């Protein structure tokens, strides 16, 4: 069940950035910035003593990197949603964050609208990787590459649905696009999770990239 309010911890070594995010969320009753930290270890100390719902973190920080922080948080605090907000948009960095199973990744030059969209999507149980970020992961993947052996368990329809899931289509949107019912989509989604031994949607995205099952749109 979706909550009415979400408490946020922001981690960045630039106070001006923290102040900027706070200003963007003024008047948003759904999202409340409760804590902020200027270093990864400080953030972990706060998490050890306070409950939060969302972690918004930069990547480049002194001491513990943002990537290290995200990995630790996802391993220790399974219920916390993680949104990375960074200037880094290289494929290696994006891949590292994806493998850590962060729910979202947007660039620091994003606007208020995309920030709120990202927060809404991750609190709804989905993911949000901005188009600029996703394009980095997709641009070198060829459409005609041979499907890896472990993907042969998936039917053509399941592969089709998996690609739409990676593109962040909702079950309703997939149903409309493929002219099938939402119930059928949900059934396929369950089968895909089971066959790929994935526990989450982020796990499915990792599976798709690892096996090069997605191509540029």
PDB file of C-alpha atoms in Angstrom:
ATOM      1  CA  UNK A   1       0.000   0.000   0.000  1.00  0.00           C
ATOM      2  CA  UNK A   2       1.410   3.351  -1.016  1.00  0.00           C
ATOM      3  CA  UNK A   3       2.262   5.712   1.823  1.00  0.00           C
ATOM      4  CA  UNK A   4       1.033   9.293   2.034  1.00  0.00           C
ATOM      5  CA  UNK A   5       4.386  10.748   3.078  1.00  0.00           C
ATOM      6  CA  UNK A   6       7.968   9.739   2.445  1.00  0.00           C
ATOM      7  CA  UNK A   7      10.956  10.814   4.526  1.00  0.00           C
ATOM      8  CA  UNK A   8      14.110  11.576   2.540  1.00  0.00           C
ATOM      9  CA  UNK A   9      17.822  11.604   3.310  1.00  0.00           C
ATOM     10  CA  UNK A  10      19.956  13.637   0.868  1.00  0.00           C
ATOM     11  CA  UNK A  11      23.676  12.913   0.601  1.00  0.00           C
ATOM     12  CA  UNK A  12      25.994  15.310  -1.214  1.00  0.00           C
ATOM     13  CA  UNK A  13      29.233  17.068  -0.333  1.00  0.00           C
ATOM     14  CA  UNK A  14      27.951  20.370  -1.752  1.00  0.00           C
ATOM     15  CA  UNK A  15      25.516  22.141   0.530  1.00  0.00           C
ATOM     16  CA  UNK A  16      24.281  24.266  -2.368  1.00  0.00           C
ATOM     17  CA  UNK A  17      23.028  21.105  -4.094  1.00  0.00           C
ATOM     18  CA  UNK A  18      21.218  19.968  -0.955  1.00  0.00           C
ATOM     19  CA  UNK A  19      19.620  23.405  -0.624  1.00  0.00           C
ATOM     20  CA  UNK A  20      18.593  23.243  -4.278  1.00  0.00           C
ATOM     21  CA  UNK A  21      16.776  19.927  -3.878  1.00  0.00           C
ATOM     22  CA  UNK A  22      15.073  21.204  -0.751  1.00  0.00           C
ATOM     23  CA  UNK A  23      13.840  24.248  -2.666  1.00  0.00           C
ATOM     24  CA  UNK A  24      12.460  22.037  -5.452  1.00  0.00           C
ATOM     25  CA  UNK A  25      10.470  19.991  -2.950  1.00  0.00           C
ATOM     26  CA  UNK A  26       9.000  22.924  -1.040  1.00  0.00           C
ATOM     27  CA  UNK A  27       5.237  22.519  -0.926  1.00  0.00           C
ATOM     28  CA  UNK A  28       5.397  18.807  -1.771  1.00  0.00           C
ATOM     29  CA  UNK A  29       3.619  17.248   1.195  1.00  0.00           C
ATOM     30  CA  UNK A  30       4.288  13.753  -0.148  1.00  0.00           C
ATOM     31  CA  UNK A  31       8.080  14.108   0.106  1.00  0.00           C
ATOM     32  CA  UNK A  32       9.748  15.443   3.246  1.00  0.00           C
ATOM     33  CA  UNK A  33      13.482  15.998   3.540  1.00  0.00           C
ATOM     34  CA  UNK A  34      14.197  14.901   7.099  1.00  0.00           C
ATOM     35  CA  UNK A  35      17.995  14.548   7.060  1.00  0.00           C
ATOM     36  CA  UNK A  36      21.022  15.459   4.983  1.00  0.00           C
ATOM     37  CA  UNK A  37      24.648  14.395   5.045  1.00  0.00           C
ATOM     38  CA  UNK A  38      27.837  15.576   3.361  1.00  0.00           C
ATOM     39  CA  UNK A  39      29.576  12.173   3.311  1.00  0.00           C
ATOM     40  CA  UNK A  40      28.716   8.511   2.892  1.00  0.00           C
ATOM     41  CA  UNK A  41      29.725   7.441   6.386  1.00  0.00           C
ATOM     42  CA  UNK A  42      27.680  10.252   7.917  1.00  0.00           C
ATOM     43  CA  UNK A  43      24.692   8.977   5.952  1.00  0.00           C
ATOM     44  CA  UNK A  44      25.211   5.432   7.260  1.00  0.00           C
ATOM     45  CA  UNK A  45      25.421   6.767  10.827  1.00  0.00           C
ATOM     46  CA  UNK A  46      22.103   8.535  10.333  1.00  0.00           C
ATOM     47  CA  UNK A  47      20.496   5.419   8.870  1.00  0.00           C
ATOM     48  CA  UNK A  48      21.619   3.388  11.877  1.00  0.00           C
ATOM     49  CA  UNK A  49      19.549   5.599  14.149  1.00  0.00           C
ATOM     50  CA  UNK A  50      16.721   6.958  12.009  1.00  0.00           C
ATOM     51  CA  UNK A  51      14.164   5.463   9.642  1.00  0.00           C
ATOM     52  CA  UNK A  52      13.876   6.918   6.149  1.00  0.00           C
ATOM     53  CA  UNK A  53      12.022   5.899   3.014  1.00  0.00           C
ATOM     54  CA  UNK A  54      14.179   7.397   0.243  1.00  0.00           C
ATOM     55  CA  UNK A  55      17.897   8.024  -0.154  1.00  0.00           C
ATOM     56  CA  UNK A  56      18.907  10.654  -2.712  1.00  0.00           C
ATOM     57  CA  UNK A  57      22.660  10.483  -3.256  1.00  0.00           C
ATOM     58  CA  UNK A  58      25.390  11.990  -5.373  1.00  0.00           C
ATOM     59  CA  UNK A  59      28.239   9.758  -6.581  1.00  0.00           C
ATOM     60  CA  UNK A  60      31.368  11.911  -6.286  1.00  0.00           C
ATOM     61  CA  UNK A  61      32.097  12.486  -2.604  1.00  0.00           C
ATOM     62  CA  UNK A  62      35.262  12.430  -0.497  1.00  0.00           C
ATOM     63  CA  UNK A  63      35.953   9.182   1.325  1.00  0.00           C
ATOM     64  CA  UNK A  64      33.217   6.673   0.603  1.00  0.00           C
ATOM     65  CA  UNK A  65      31.917   7.035  -2.947  1.00  0.00           C
ATOM     66  CA  UNK A  66      28.243   7.333  -3.704  1.00  0.00           C
ATOM     67  CA  UNK A  67      28.350   3.984  -5.503  1.00  0.00           C
ATOM     68  CA  UNK A  68      29.750   2.317  -2.383  1.00  0.00           C
ATOM     69  CA  UNK A  69      27.093   3.986  -0.242  1.00  0.00           C
ATOM     70  CA  UNK A  70      24.286   2.828  -2.539  1.00  0.00           C
ATOM     71  CA  UNK A  71      25.573  -0.750  -2.502  1.00  0.00           C
ATOM     72  CA  UNK A  72      25.731  -0.839   1.304  1.00  0.00           C
ATOM     73  CA  UNK A  73      22.296   0.723   1.702  1.00  0.00           C
ATOM     74  CA  UNK A  74      20.681  -1.739  -0.721  1.00  0.00           C
ATOM     75  CA  UNK A  75      22.320  -4.657   1.097  1.00  0.00           C
ATOM     76  CA  UNK A  76      21.426  -3.535   4.639  1.00  0.00           C
ATOM     77  CA  UNK A  77      18.166  -1.624   4.195  1.00  0.00           C
ATOM     78  CA  UNK A  78      16.005  -3.451   1.685  1.00  0.00           C
ATOM     79  CA  UNK A  79      12.972  -1.177   2.097  1.00  0.00           C
ATOM     80  CA  UNK A  80      14.809   2.068   1.337  1.00  0.00           C
ATOM     81  CA  UNK A  81      14.357   3.360  -2.210  1.00  0.00           C
ATOM     82  CA  UNK A  82      17.497   4.842  -3.761  1.00  0.00           C
ATOM     83  CA  UNK A  83      17.602   7.672  -6.290  1.00  0.00           C
ATOM     84  CA  UNK A  84      21.018   8.640  -7.645  1.00  0.00           C
ATOM     85  CA  UNK A  85      21.310  12.241  -8.777  1.00  0.00           C
ATOM     86  CA  UNK A  86      24.671  12.852 -10.424  1.00  0.00           C
ATOM     87  CA  UNK A  87      26.582  14.598 -13.188  1.00  0.00           C
ATOM     88  CA  UNK A  88      28.188  11.284 -14.164  1.00  0.00           C
ATOM     89  CA  UNK A  89      26.652   9.883 -17.321  1.00  0.00           C
ATOM     90  CA  UNK A  90      29.254   7.404 -18.514  1.00  0.00           C
ATOM     91  CA  UNK A  91      28.293   3.808 -19.224  1.00  0.00           C
ATOM     92  CA  UNK A  92      30.553   2.289 -16.568  1.00  0.00           C
ATOM     93  CA  UNK A  93      29.134   4.407 -13.748  1.00  0.00           C
ATOM     94  CA  UNK A  94      25.544   3.859 -14.823  1.00  0.00           C
ATOM     95  CA  UNK A  95      26.174   0.114 -15.063  1.00  0.00           C
ATOM     96  CA  UNK A  96      27.668   0.055 -11.574  1.00  0.00           C
ATOM     97  CA  UNK A  97      24.632   1.794 -10.108  1.00  0.00           C
ATOM     98  CA  UNK A  98      22.271  -0.492 -11.992  1.00  0.00           C
ATOM     99  CA  UNK A  99      24.054  -3.554 -10.642  1.00  0.00           C
ATOM    100  CA  UNK A 100      23.684  -2.188  -7.112  1.00  0.00           C
ATOM    101  CA  UNK A 101      19.893  -2.239  -7.752  1.00  0.00           C
ATOM    102  CA  UNK A 102      19.239   1.454  -7.158  1.00  0.00           C
ATOM    103  CA  UNK A 103      15.672   2.212  -8.199  1.00  0.00           C
ATOM    104  CA  UNK A 104      16.470   5.450  -9.991  1.00  0.00           C
ATOM    105  CA  UNK A 105      19.218   7.476 -11.672  1.00  0.00           C
ATOM    106  CA  UNK A 106      18.804  10.995 -13.055  1.00  0.00           C
ATOM    107  CA  UNK A 107      21.287  13.706 -13.963  1.00  0.00           C
ATOM    108  CA  UNK A 108      21.885  16.822 -11.875  1.00  0.00           C
ATOM    109  CA  UNK A 109      20.822  19.090 -14.695  1.00  0.00           C
ATOM    110  CA  UNK A 110      17.315  17.658 -14.503  1.00  0.00           C
ATOM    111  CA  UNK A 111      14.352  19.851 -13.623  1.00  0.00           C
ATOM    112  CA  UNK A 112      11.712  19.699 -10.922  1.00  0.00           C
ATOM    113  CA  UNK A 113       9.253  17.818 -13.148  1.00  0.00           C
ATOM    114  CA  UNK A 114      11.616  14.910 -13.803  1.00  0.00           C
ATOM    115  CA  UNK A 115      12.723  14.788 -10.162  1.00  0.00           C
ATOM    116  CA  UNK A 116       9.128  14.445  -8.983  1.00  0.00           C
ATOM    117  CA  UNK A 117       8.400  11.890 -11.709  1.00  0.00           C
ATOM    118  CA  UNK A 118      11.384   9.836 -10.567  1.00  0.00           C
ATOM    119  CA  UNK A 119      10.268   9.981  -6.930  1.00  0.00           C
ATOM    120  CA  UNK A 120       6.717   9.025  -7.874  1.00  0.00           C
ATOM    121  CA  UNK A 121       7.860   6.062  -9.952  1.00  0.00           C
ATOM    122  CA  UNK A 122      10.185   4.588  -7.340  1.00  0.00           C
ATOM    123  CA  UNK A 123       7.656   4.991  -4.521  1.00  0.00           C
ATOM    124  CA  UNK A 124       5.095   3.211  -6.694  1.00  0.00           C
ATOM    125  CA  UNK A 125       7.398   0.206  -6.775  1.00  0.00           C
ATOM    126  CA  UNK A 126       8.824   0.862 -10.224  1.00  0.00           C
ATOM    127  CA  UNK A 127      12.138   2.288 -11.460  1.00  0.00           C
ATOM    128  CA  UNK A 128      13.173   5.512 -13.134  1.00  0.00           C
ATOM    129  CA  UNK A 129      16.369   5.827 -15.156  1.00  0.00           C
ATOM    130  CA  UNK A 130      16.255   9.020 -17.210  1.00  0.00           C
ATOM    131  CA  UNK A 131      16.317   8.739 -21.003  1.00  0.00           C
ATOM    132  CA  UNK A 132      19.803  10.226 -21.154  1.00  0.00           C
ATOM    133  CA  UNK A 133      21.037   7.590 -18.729  1.00  0.00           C
ATOM    134  CA  UNK A 134      19.241   4.679 -20.365  1.00  0.00           C
ATOM    135  CA  UNK A 135      20.533   5.624 -23.811  1.00  0.00           C
ATOM    136  CA  UNK A 136      24.064   5.007 -22.560  1.00  0.00           C
ATOM    137  CA  UNK A 137      23.137   1.457 -21.655  1.00  0.00           C
ATOM    138  CA  UNK A 138      21.381   0.817 -24.940  1.00  0.00           C
ATOM    139  CA  UNK A 139      23.430   2.578 -27.621  1.00  0.00           C
ATOM    140  CA  UNK A 140      25.950  -0.215 -28.305  1.00  0.00           C
ATOM    141  CA  UNK A 141      23.596  -3.161 -28.045  1.00  0.00           C
ATOM    142  CA  UNK A 142      22.894  -4.635 -31.466  1.00  0.00           C
ATOM    143  CA  UNK A 143      19.422  -5.835 -32.372  1.00  0.00           C
ATOM    144  CA  UNK A 144      20.604  -8.980 -34.081  1.00  0.00           C
ATOM    145  CA  UNK A 145      22.911 -10.399 -31.384  1.00  0.00           C
ATOM    146  CA  UNK A 146      22.345 -14.031 -30.586  1.00  0.00           C
ATOM    147  CA  UNK A 147      20.244 -14.603 -27.501  1.00  0.00           C
ATOM    148  CA  UNK A 148      22.296 -16.117 -24.670  1.00  0.00           C
ATOM    149  CA  UNK A 149      21.632 -19.740 -23.732  1.00  0.00           C
ATOM    150  CA  UNK A 150      19.961 -18.838 -20.444  1.00  0.00           C
ATOM    151  CA  UNK A 151      17.358 -16.761 -22.272  1.00  0.00           C
ATOM    152  CA  UNK A 152      16.083 -19.653 -24.359  1.00  0.00           C
ATOM    153  CA  UNK A 153      13.638 -20.452 -21.590  1.00  0.00           C
ATOM    154  CA  UNK A 154      11.690 -17.307 -22.444  1.00  0.00           C
ATOM    155  CA  UNK A 155       8.989 -17.357 -25.097  1.00  0.00           C
ATOM    156  CA  UNK A 156       8.859 -14.754 -27.850  1.00  0.00           C
ATOM    157  CA  UNK A 157       6.007 -13.004 -26.055  1.00  0.00           C
ATOM    158  CA  UNK A 158       7.898 -13.019 -22.751  1.00  0.00           C
ATOM    159  CA  UNK A 159      10.955 -11.505 -24.444  1.00  0.00           C
ATOM    160  CA  UNK A 160       8.714  -8.839 -25.944  1.00  0.00           C
ATOM    161  CA  UNK A 161       7.215  -8.015 -22.551  1.00  0.00           C
ATOM    162  CA  UNK A 162      10.643  -8.036 -20.885  1.00  0.00           C
ATOM    163  CA  UNK A 163      11.894  -5.404 -23.336  1.00  0.00           C
ATOM    164  CA  UNK A 164       8.888  -3.205 -22.546  1.00  0.00           C
ATOM    165  CA  UNK A 165       9.466  -3.649 -18.801  1.00  0.00           C
ATOM    166  CA  UNK A 166      13.055  -2.472 -19.281  1.00  0.00           C
ATOM    167  CA  UNK A 167      11.691   0.597 -21.078  1.00  0.00           C
ATOM    168  CA  UNK A 168       9.592   1.243 -17.931  1.00  0.00           C
ATOM    169  CA  UNK A 169       6.181   0.607 -19.454  1.00  0.00           C
ATOM    170  CA  UNK A 170       3.574  -0.182 -16.791  1.00  0.00           C
ATOM    171  CA  UNK A 171       1.466  -3.338 -16.974  1.00  0.00           C
ATOM    172  CA  UNK A 172      -1.448  -1.257 -18.243  1.00  0.00           C
ATOM    173  CA  UNK A 173       0.694   0.348 -20.945  1.00  0.00           C
ATOM    174  CA  UNK A 174       2.101  -3.027 -22.031  1.00  0.00           C
ATOM    175  CA  UNK A 175      -1.412  -4.461 -22.215  1.00  0.00           C
ATOM    176  CA  UNK A 176      -2.575  -1.588 -24.443  1.00  0.00           C
ATOM    177  CA  UNK A 177       0.505  -1.839 -26.653  1.00  0.00           C
ATOM    178  CA  UNK A 178       0.208  -5.609 -27.179  1.00  0.00           C
ATOM    179  CA  UNK A 179      -3.605  -5.741 -27.228  1.00  0.00           C
ATOM    180  CA  UNK A 180      -3.831  -8.142 -24.310  1.00  0.00           C
ATOM    181  CA  UNK A 181      -5.307  -7.845 -20.830  1.00  0.00           C
ATOM    182  CA  UNK A 182      -3.416  -6.468 -17.844  1.00  0.00           C
ATOM    183  CA  UNK A 183      -4.037  -9.794 -16.109  1.00  0.00           C
ATOM    184  CA  UNK A 184      -2.244 -11.596 -18.942  1.00  0.00           C
ATOM    185  CA  UNK A 185       0.672  -9.163 -18.684  1.00  0.00           C
ATOM    186  CA  UNK A 186       0.920  -9.740 -14.927  1.00  0.00           C
ATOM    187  CA  UNK A 187       0.913 -13.504 -15.486  1.00  0.00           C
ATOM    188  CA  UNK A 188       3.716 -13.193 -18.049  1.00  0.00           C
ATOM    189  CA  UNK A 189       5.629 -10.954 -15.646  1.00  0.00           C
ATOM    190  CA  UNK A 190       5.437 -13.601 -12.901  1.00  0.00           C
ATOM    191  CA  UNK A 191       6.641 -16.283 -15.322  1.00  0.00           C
ATOM    192  CA  UNK A 192       9.530 -14.082 -16.474  1.00  0.00           C
ATOM    193  CA  UNK A 193      10.607 -13.405 -12.881  1.00  0.00           C
ATOM    194  CA  UNK A 194      10.539 -17.117 -12.104  1.00  0.00           C
ATOM    195  CA  UNK A 195      12.331 -18.231 -15.277  1.00  0.00           C
ATOM    196  CA  UNK A 196      15.093 -15.639 -14.938  1.00  0.00           C
ATOM    197  CA  UNK A 197      15.387 -16.220 -11.184  1.00  0.00           C
ATOM    198  CA  UNK A 198      14.893 -12.490 -10.616  1.00  0.00           C
ATOM    199  CA  UNK A 199      13.303 -11.196  -7.444  1.00  0.00           C
ATOM    200  CA  UNK A 200      12.654  -7.596  -8.498  1.00  0.00           C
ATOM    201  CA  UNK A 201      12.066  -5.475 -11.597  1.00  0.00           C
ATOM    202  CA  UNK A 202      15.594  -4.114 -11.185  1.00  0.00           C
ATOM    203  CA  UNK A 203      16.773  -7.733 -11.303  1.00  0.00           C
ATOM    204  CA  UNK A 204      14.941  -8.180 -14.603  1.00  0.00           C
ATOM    205  CA  UNK A 205      16.614  -5.080 -16.019  1.00  0.00           C
ATOM    206  CA  UNK A 206      20.010  -6.447 -14.985  1.00  0.00           C
ATOM    207  CA  UNK A 207      19.154  -9.774 -16.653  1.00  0.00           C
ATOM    208  CA  UNK A 208      18.146  -8.008 -19.869  1.00  0.00           C
ATOM    209  CA  UNK A 209      21.332  -5.961 -20.062  1.00  0.00           C
ATOM    210  CA  UNK A 210      23.547  -8.883 -19.130  1.00  0.00           C
ATOM    211  CA  UNK A 211      22.082 -10.943 -21.956  1.00  0.00           C
ATOM    212  CA  UNK A 212      21.828  -8.038 -24.395  1.00  0.00           C
ATOM    213  CA  UNK A 213      18.080  -8.421 -24.837  1.00  0.00           C
ATOM    214  CA  UNK A 214      17.372  -4.720 -25.270  1.00  0.00           C
ATOM    215  CA  UNK A 215      18.128  -2.437 -28.169  1.00  0.00           C
ATOM    216  CA  UNK A 216      17.930   1.315 -28.750  1.00  0.00           C
ATOM    217  CA  UNK A 217      14.396   2.565 -29.307  1.00  0.00           C
TER     218      UNK A 217
END
